Coordinates of N, CA and C in Angstrom, one line a residue:
H579 N 18.1 5.2 -10.6 CA 17.3 5.1 -9.8 C 18.0 4.6 -8.8
I580 N 18.6 3.5 -8.8 CA 19.9 2.8 -7.8 C 20.5 3.9 -6.9
K581 N 21.0 4.6 -7.5 CA 21.4 5.8 -6.6 C 20.9 6.8 -5.9
L582 N 19.8 7.1 -6.6 CA 18.4 7.6 -5.5 C 18.0 6.7 -4.6
A583 N 17.7 5.6 -5.0 CA 17.1 4.6 -3.9 C 18.0 4.0 -2.6
L584 N 19.5 4.4 -2.8 CA 20.3 3.9 -1.9 C 20.8 5.5 -0.9
G585 N 20.1 6.4 -1.5 CA 20.4 7.9 -1.1 C 19.2 8.0 -0.3
N586 N 18.2 7.4 -0.3 CA 16.8 7.5 0.5 C 16.4 8.8 -0.3
N587 N 16.3 9.1 -1.6 CA 15.9 9.8 -2.4 C 14.7 9.8 -3.5
D588 N 14.5 8.9 -3.1 CA 13.2 8.1 -4.0 C 12.4 7.8 -3.0
Y589 N 11.0 7.3 -3.4 CA 9.8 6.9 -2.4 C 9.0 5.8 -3.4
T590 N 9.4 5.2 -4.6 CA 8.4 3.8 -4.8 C 8.7 2.8 -4.6
L591 N 8.1 1.8 -4.9 CA 8.1 0.5 -4.3 C 9.6 0.0 -4.9
A592 N 9.8 0.4 -6.2 CA 11.3 0.2 -6.5 C 12.4 0.2 -5.7
S593 N 12.5 1.4 -5.2 CA 13.2 2.2 -4.3 C 13.7 1.0 -2.9
Y594 N 12.2 0.6 -2.6 CA 12.5 -0.8 -1.4 C 12.8 -1.4 -2.0
I595 N 12.5 -2.2 -3.2 CA 13.1 -3.4 -3.8 C 14.9 -3.3 -3.6
V596 N 15.2 -2.1 -4.2 CA 16.4 -2.0 -4.2 C 17.3 -1.7 -3.1
R597 N 16.7 -1.3 -2.0 CA 17.4 -1.0 -0.8 C 17.3 -2.6 0.0
F598 N 16.2 -2.9 0.0 CA 15.9 -4.4 0.2 C 17.1 -5.3 -0.2
L599 N 17.2 -5.3 -1.1 CA 18.8 -6.3 -1.9 C 20.0 -5.7 -1.5
Y600 N 19.9 -4.5 -1.3 CA 21.2 -4.0 -0.8 C 21.5 -4.2 0.6
A601 N 20.7 -4.4 1.7 CA 20.7 -4.7 2.7 C 21.0 -6.1 3.0
V602 N 20.2 -7.0 2.4 CA 20.4 -8.4 2.2 C 21.5 -8.9 1.9
F603 N 22.2 -8.8 0.6 CA 23.2 -9.1 0.0 C 24.0 -7.9 -0.7
D604 N 25.4 -8.4 -0.8 CA 26.5 -7.2 -1.4 C 26.2 -7.0 -2.3
E605 N 26.8 -5.8 -2.9 CA 26.8 -5.0 -4.4 C 26.6 -6.1 -5.5
H606 N 27.4 -7.4 -5.8 CA 27.1 -8.1 -6.7 C 26.1 -8.5 -7.0
R607 N 25.7 -9.4 -5.8 CA 24.4 -9.9 -6.0 C 23.1 -9.4 -6.0
A608 N 23.1 -8.1 -5.3 CA 22.1 -7.0 -5.4 C 21.9 -7.0 -6.7
L609 N 23.1 -6.7 -7.3 CA 22.7 -6.0 -8.9 C 22.1 -7.4 -10.0
T610 N 23.2 -8.3 -9.3 CA 22.2 -9.5 -10.4 C 21.1 -9.8 -10.0
L611 N 20.3 -9.9 -8.7 CA 18.9 -10.1 -8.3 C 18.1 -9.0 -9.1
L612 N 18.6 -8.0 -8.8 CA 17.9 -6.9 -9.8 C 17.7 -6.9 -10.8
S613 N 18.9 -7.7 -11.8 CA 18.5 -7.5 -13.1 C 17.6 -8.8 -13.3
I614 N 17.6 -9.8 -12.4 CA 16.8 -10.9 -12.8 C 15.5 -10.5 -12.6
I615 N 15.3 -9.7 -11.5 CA 13.4 -9.2 -11.3 C 13.3 -8.1 -12.5
L616 N 14.2 -7.6 -12.9 CA 13.6 -6.8 -14.3 C 13.8 -7.5 -15.3
S617 N 14.3 -8.4 -15.8 CA 14.2 -9.0 -16.7 C 12.7 -10.0 -16.9
A618 N 12.2 -10.5 -15.6 CA 11.2 -11.1 -15.3 C 10.2 -10.1 -15.3
N619 N 10.1 -9.0 -15.0 CA 9.4 -7.6 -15.1 C 8.9 -7.5 -16.4
V620 N 10.0 -7.7 -17.2 CA 9.8 -7.2 -18.7 C 9.1 -8.3 -19.2
C621 N 9.3 -9.6 -19.0 CA 8.5 -10.8 -19.4 C 7.0 -10.8 -19.0
A622 N 7.2 -10.5 -17.7 CA 5.6 -10.4 -17.5 C 4.8 -9.2 -17.9
G623 N 5.5 -8.0 -18.2 CA 5.2 -7.1 -18.8 C 4.5 -7.3 -20.4
V624 N 5.1 -8.4 -21.2 CA 5.1 -8.6 -22.2 C 3.6 -9.2 -22.2
I625 N 3.5 -10.6 -21.2 CA 2.4 -11.2 -21.0 C 1.1 -10.1 -20.7
S626 N 1.4 -9.3 -19.9 CA 0.1 -8.6 -19.4 C -0.4 -7.7 -20.7
L627 N 0.4 -7.2 -21.5 CA -0.3 -6.5 -22.4 C -0.8 -7.1 -23.5
W628 N 0.0 -8.6 -23.7 CA -0.6 -9.4 -24.4 C -2.2 -9.8 -24.2
L629 N -2.4 -9.9 -22.6 CA -3.4 -10.2 -22.3 C -4.5 -9.3 -22.5
L630 N -4.1 -8.2 -22.4 CA -4.8 -7.2 -22.9 C -5.4 -6.8 -24.0
I631 N -4.8 -6.9 -24.9 CA -4.5 -6.7 -26.3 C -6.0 -8.1 -26.7
M632 N -5.5 -9.3 -26.1 CA -6.9 -10.0 -26.4 C -7.9 -10.1 -25.8
K633 N -8.2 -9.1 -24.7 CA -9.2 -8.9 -24.3 C -9.8 -8.1 -25.1
M634 N -9.1 -6.9 -25.4 CA -9.8 -5.7 -26.3 C -10.2 -5.7 -27.7
F635 N -9.3 -7.3 -28.3 CA -9.6 -7.5 -29.9 C -9.7 -9.1 -29.8
P636 N -10.9 -9.8 -29.2 CA -10.8 -10.7 -29.2 C -11.0 -11.8 -30.4
G637 N -11.1 -11.1 -31.5 CA -11.2 -12.0 -32.9 C -9.8 -11.7 -33.3
L638 N -8.5 -11.0 -32.7 CA -7.2 -11.2 -33.2 C -6.8 -12.4 -33.3
N639 N -5.9 -13.0 -34.1 CA -5.2 -14.0 -34.2 C -4.2 -13.7 -32.9
R640 N -3.8 -14.5 -32.2 CA -3.3 -14.7 -30.9 C -1.5 -14.4 -31.3
N641 N -1.0 -14.6 -32.4 CA 0.4 -14.4 -32.9 C 0.4 -12.8 -33.2
Y642 N -0.8 -12.9 -34.0 CA -0.6 -11.0 -34.3 C -0.6 -10.3 -33.0
A643 N -1.5 -10.8 -31.9 CA -1.5 -9.9 -30.7 C -0.2 -10.0 -30.2
L644 N 0.1 -11.0 -30.1 CA 1.7 -11.2 -29.7 C 2.7 -10.4 -30.5
L645 N 2.7 -10.4 -31.7 CA 3.6 -9.3 -32.5 C 3.3 -7.9 -32.3
A646 N 2.1 -7.7 -31.9 CA 1.7 -6.3 -31.9 C 2.3 -5.8 -30.0
T647 N 2.2 -6.7 -29.3 CA 2.7 -6.8 -27.8 C 4.4 -6.6 -28.2
V648 N 4.9 -6.9 -28.6 CA 6.3 -7.2 -28.9 C 7.0 -5.8 -29.4
L649 N 5.7 -5.5 -30.3 CA 6.4 -4.0 -31.0 C 6.2 -2.8 -30.1
A650 N 5.1 -3.0 -29.4 CA 4.8 -1.6 -28.5 C 5.9 -1.8 -27.5
H651 N 6.5 -2.7 -27.0 CA 7.4 -2.8 -26.0 C 8.7 -2.3 -26.5
L652 N 8.8 -2.9 -27.8 CA 10.5 -2.3 -28.1 C 10.0 -1.1 -28.8
C653 N 9.0 -0.8 -29.3 CA 9.2 0.8 -30.3 C 8.3 1.9 -29.2
G654 N 7.6 1.4 -28.0 CA 7.0 2.3 -27.5 C 8.0 3.6 -27.1
P655 N 9.2 3.6 -26.4 CA 10.0 4.8 -25.9 C 9.9 5.6 -27.2
W656 N 10.1 5.4 -28.7 CA 10.0 6.2 -29.5 C 8.7 6.8 -29.9
I657 N 7.7 6.1 -29.7 CA 6.5 7.0 -30.1 C 5.7 7.5 -28.8
S658 N 6.1 7.6 -27.4 CA 5.6 7.7 -26.8 C 5.4 9.3 -26.9
P659 N 4.3 10.0 -26.2 CA 4.2 11.2 -25.9 C 5.5 12.0 -25.1
G660 N 6.2 12.8 -25.1 CA 7.1 13.7 -24.3 C 8.4 12.6 -24.5
V661 N 8.4 12.0 -25.5 CA 9.9 10.9 -25.4 C 10.9 12.2 -25.7
E662 N 10.6 13.5 -26.5 CA 11.6 14.3 -27.0 C 12.6 14.7 -25.7
S663 N 11.8 14.8 -24.6 CA 12.7 15.4 -23.5 C 13.5 14.1 -22.9
Q664 N 13.4 12.7 -23.4 CA 14.4 11.8 -23.0 C 15.1 11.6 -23.8
M665 N 15.0 12.1 -25.2 CA 16.3 11.8 -26.1 C 17.9 12.2 -25.6
Q666 N 18.3 11.1 -25.4 CA 19.6 11.5 -24.8 C 20.9 10.3 -25.8
M667 N 21.9 10.5 -24.7 CA 22.7 9.8 -25.1 C 22.8 8.5 -24.1
Y668 N 22.2 7.4 -24.4 CA 22.3 6.2 -23.4 C 23.1 4.9 -23.9
L669 N 24.0 4.3 -22.9 CA 24.7 3.4 -23.3 C 25.5 3.5 -24.6
G670 N 26.0 4.8 -24.9 CA 26.3 5.1 -26.3 C 25.8 5.4 -27.4
V671 N 24.2 5.2 -27.2 CA 23.4 5.2 -28.3 C 22.6 6.7 -28.0
Y672 N 22.0 7.6 -29.1 CA 21.4 8.6 -29.1 C 19.8 8.3 -29.4
N673 N 18.9 8.0 -28.5 CA 17.8 7.6 -28.6 C 16.6 7.8 -27.2
G674 N 15.5 7.2 -27.5 CA 14.5 7.8 -26.3 C 14.4 6.4 -25.5
N675 N 15.2 5.7 -25.1 CA 15.1 4.8 -24.3 C 14.9 4.9 -23.0
I676 N 13.7 4.3 -22.4 CA 13.3 4.4 -21.1 C 13.8 3.4 -20.3
Y677 N 14.5 2.5 -20.7 CA 14.7 1.3 -20.2 C 15.4 1.3 -18.9
H678 N 15.8 2.5 -18.4 CA 16.7 2.4 -17.5 C 15.5 3.1 -15.9
N679 N 14.3 3.4 -16.5 CA 13.6 3.7 -15.7 C 13.0 2.7 -14.8
M680 N 13.0 2.3 -13.6 CA 12.5 0.9 -12.8 C 11.0 1.5 -12.8
T681 N 10.5 2.6 -12.1 CA 9.2 3.0 -12.4 C 8.3 2.4 -13.5
M682 N 8.8 3.1 -14.8 CA 8.2 2.9 -15.9 C 8.1 1.2 -16.7
L683 N 9.3 0.5 -16.3 CA 9.5 -0.7 -16.4 C 8.5 -1.9 -15.6
F684 N 8.2 -1.3 -14.0 CA 7.5 -2.2 -13.5 C 5.9 -1.7 -13.8
S685 N 5.8 -0.5 -14.1 CA 4.0 0.1 -14.4 C 3.9 -0.2 -15.7
R686 N 5.0 -0.8 -16.7 CA 4.2 -1.0 -17.7 C 4.0 -2.6 -17.8
T687 N 4.4 -3.3 -16.8 CA 3.4 -4.5 -16.5 C 2.1 -4.5 -15.8
F688 N 2.1 -3.2 -14.7 CA 0.8 -3.4 -14.1 C -0.4 -2.8 -14.5
I689 N 0.0 -1.5 -15.3 CA -1.5 -0.7 -16.0 C -1.9 -1.7 -17.3
P690 N -1.3 -2.5 -17.9 CA -2.1 -3.4 -18.8 C -3.2 -4.4 -18.1
L691 N -2.6 -4.7 -17.0 CA -3.4 -5.5 -15.8 C -4.8 -4.9 -15.4
C692 N -4.2 -3.5 -15.1 CA -5.5 -2.3 -14.4 C -6.6 -2.1 -15.3
F693 N -5.8 -2.0 -16.4 CA -7.0 -1.9 -17.4 C -8.0 -3.0 -18.0
M694 N -7.3 -4.0 -18.0 CA -8.1 -5.3 -18.4 C -9.4 -5.4 -17.3
F695 N -8.8 -5.6 -15.9 CA -9.6 -5.6 -15.2 C -10.6 -4.8 -15.0
F696 N -10.4 -3.4 -15.4 CA -11.2 -2.2 -15.6 C -12.1 -2.7 -16.4
F697 N -11.8 -2.6 -17.6 CA -12.8 -3.3 -18.7 C -13.9 -4.5 -18.3
M698 N -13.4 -5.2 -18.0 CA -14.0 -6.3 -16.7 C -15.1 -5.7 -16.2
L699 N -14.7 -4.9 -15.4 CA -15.6 -4.6 -14.3 C -16.6 -3.5 -14.9
W700 N -16.4 -2.8 -16.1 CA -16.9 -1.7 -16.8 C -18.1 -2.6 -17.5
D701 N -17.8 -3.6 -17.7 CA -18.7 -4.4 -18.5 C -20.0 -5.2 -17.8
E702 N -19.7 -4.9 -16.5 CA -20.6 -5.6 -15.5 C -21.5 -4.2 -14.8
R703 N -20.8 -3.2 -15.0 CA -20.8 -2.1 -14.2 C -22.6 -2.0 -14.0
H704 N -23.5 -2.5 -14.5 CA -25.1 -2.1 -14.5 C -25.7 -3.4 -14.2
G705 N -24.9 -4.5 -13.4 CA -25.5 -5.8 -12.7 C -24.7 -6.2 -11.3
K706 N -24.3 -7.0 -11.4 CA -23.7 -7.5 -10.4 C -22.2 -7.7 -10.4
I707 N -21.0 -6.9 -9.8 CA -19.5 -7.1 -10.2 C -19.1 -8.4 -9.6
S708 N -18.3 -9.0 -10.2 CA -17.6 -10.0 -9.9 C -16.6 -9.9 -9.0
L709 N -16.0 -10.6 -7.7 CA -15.3 -10.6 -7.2 C -13.9 -10.7 -7.3
G710 N -13.7 -11.3 -8.5 CA -12.0 -11.5 -9.4 C -11.6 -10.5 -9.9
P711 N -12.5 -9.9 -10.9 CA -11.9 -8.4 -11.4 C -12.0 -7.6 -10.5
W712 N -12.6 -7.8 -9.1 CA -12.8 -6.6 -8.7 C -11.4 -6.3 -7.8
I713 N -10.9 -7.7 -7.4 CA -9.6 -7.6 -6.6 C -8.6 -7.6 -7.6
G714 N -8.6 -8.0 -8.8 CA -7.6 -8.0 -9.8 C -7.4 -6.5 -9.8
M715 N -8.5 -5.5 -10.2 CA -8.0 -4.5 -10.4 C -7.6 -3.4 -9.0
T716 N -8.1 -3.9 -8.2 CA -8.0 -3.2 -7.0 C -6.2 -3.4 -6.4
L717 N -5.7 -4.7 -6.8 CA -4.4 -5.1 -6.7 C -3.5 -4.3 -7.7
S718 N -3.9 -4.5 -8.7 CA -2.9 -4.4 -9.8 C -3.1 -2.2 -9.9
F719 N -4.1 -1.8 -9.7 CA -3.7 -0.4 -9.3 C -3.2 -0.1 -8.2
L720 N -3.0 -0.8 -7.2 CA -1.9 -0.4 -6.0 C -0.9 -0.3 -5.9
V721 N -0.4 -1.7 -7.0 CA 0.8 -1.9 -7.1 C 1.3 -1.0 -8.1
C722 N 0.5 -0.5 -9.3 CA 1.3 0.3 -10.2 C 1.0 1.8 -9.7
T723 N 0.2 2.1 -8.8 CA 0.4 3.0 -8.0 C 1.6 3.3 -7.3
L724 N 2.0 2.6 -6.7 CA 3.0 2.4 -5.8 C 4.4 2.6 -6.6
F725 N 4.5 1.5 -7.8 CA 5.7 1.9 -8.7 C 5.7 3.2 -9.3
K726 N 4.6 3.5 -9.6 CA 4.1 4.9 -10.7 C 3.1 5.8 -10.1
P727 N 3.5 6.5 -8.6 CA 2.3 7.0 -8.3 C 1.4 8.1 -9.4
N728 N 2.1 8.8 -10.2 CA 1.4 9.8 -11.2 C 0.3 8.8 -11.8
F729 N 0.2 7.7 -11.9 CA -0.4 6.8 -13.0 C -1.9 7.2 -12.4
A730 N -2.1 7.2 -11.1 CA -3.4 7.6 -10.1 C -3.9 9.0 -10.6
F731 N -3.0 10.1 -11.1 CA -3.4 11.4 -11.6 C -4.3 11.1 -13.0
A732 N -3.7 10.0 -13.6 CA -4.4 9.7 -15.1 C -5.6 9.2 -15.0
F733 N -5.4 8.0 -14.4 CA -6.5 7.2 -14.2 C -7.8 7.6 -13.5
I734 N -7.8 8.0 -12.3 CA -9.2 8.4 -11.5 C -9.5 9.5 -12.3
P735 N -9.2 10.6 -12.8 CA -10.0 11.7 -13.5 C -10.6 10.5 -14.7
M736 N -9.9 9.7 -15.8 CA -10.7 9.0 -16.8 C -11.7 8.1 -16.3
L737 N -11.4 7.8 -15.0 CA -12.3 6.9 -14.6 C -13.8 7.8 -14.1
G738 N -13.6 8.8 -13.4 CA -14.5 9.6 -13.0 C -15.2 10.2 -14.2
I739 N -14.7 10.6 -15.3 CA -15.5 11.1 -16.7 C -16.3 10.0 -17.2
W740 N -15.8 8.7 -17.6 CA -16.7 7.8 -17.5 C -17.9 7.5 -16.5
L741 N -17.4 7.5 -15.4 CA -18.8 7.5 -14.5 C -19.8 8.4 -14.7
I742 N -19.1 9.6 -14.8 CA -20.5 10.9 -14.6 C -21.0 10.6 -16.3
Y743 N -20.1 10.1 -17.1 CA -21.0 10.1 -18.7 C -22.0 8.8 -18.6
D744 N -21.6 8.0 -17.8 CA -22.6 6.7 -17.6 C -23.6 6.8 -16.7
F745 N -23.7 7.9 -15.7 CA -24.7 8.3 -15.1 C -25.4 9.4 -15.6
L746 N -24.9 10.0 -16.5 CA -26.1 11.1 -17.6 C -26.7 10.4 -18.5
R747 N -25.9 9.4 -19.3 CA -26.6 8.7 -20.2 C -27.7 8.0 -19.7
Y748 N -27.5 7.2 -18.4 CA -28.7 6.3 -17.8 C -29.3 7.0 -16.9
K749 N -29.6 8.4 -16.9 CA -30.4 9.1 -16.1 C -30.4 8.6 -14.7
A750 N -29.1 8.3 -13.9 CA -29.0 7.9 -12.4 C -29.6 6.6 -12.1
K751 N -30.3 5.7 -13.4 CA -30.5 4.5 -12.9 C -30.0 3.5 -12.4
F752 N -28.7 3.7 -12.4 CA -27.7 2.6 -12.2 C -26.9 3.2 -11.0
F753 N -27.4 4.3 -10.6 CA -26.4 5.2 -9.5 C -26.1 4.0 -8.0

């Protein structure tokens, strides 16, 4: 991703971060800062998934939710669909590691936030929608799509199906 970004062959927000760091700093400092940004992002991703799990399962013990979150982050690459196409030698180990993919790493932070805010909005869909979850949903969807554009190709059809279902179920009462 770094080589693609520096060669102007990548279009995601991650490539703009790389280009900015390399434009402002020497290579060593740019790589160090990128490592810090990615590490902070992974920590933020754990927190965002933990918040989503807590929202989806309010009765679940917080520690068990954290354990599920950490396991999802560690084991996710091995149980994700399509991982067999990523099975390769990476850092001397044959595995399904996706941790080299910056677009994946950044989207793993914002996708749970997007879903968490979406579920908050979905619960309010027949009344007045709150501004906070609306802004949260909009910003997390925007940032996630800037990092991983194909997220929109999965999320928008899912949203459309749910809205059509709701429209038919309530006979256009809440249209």
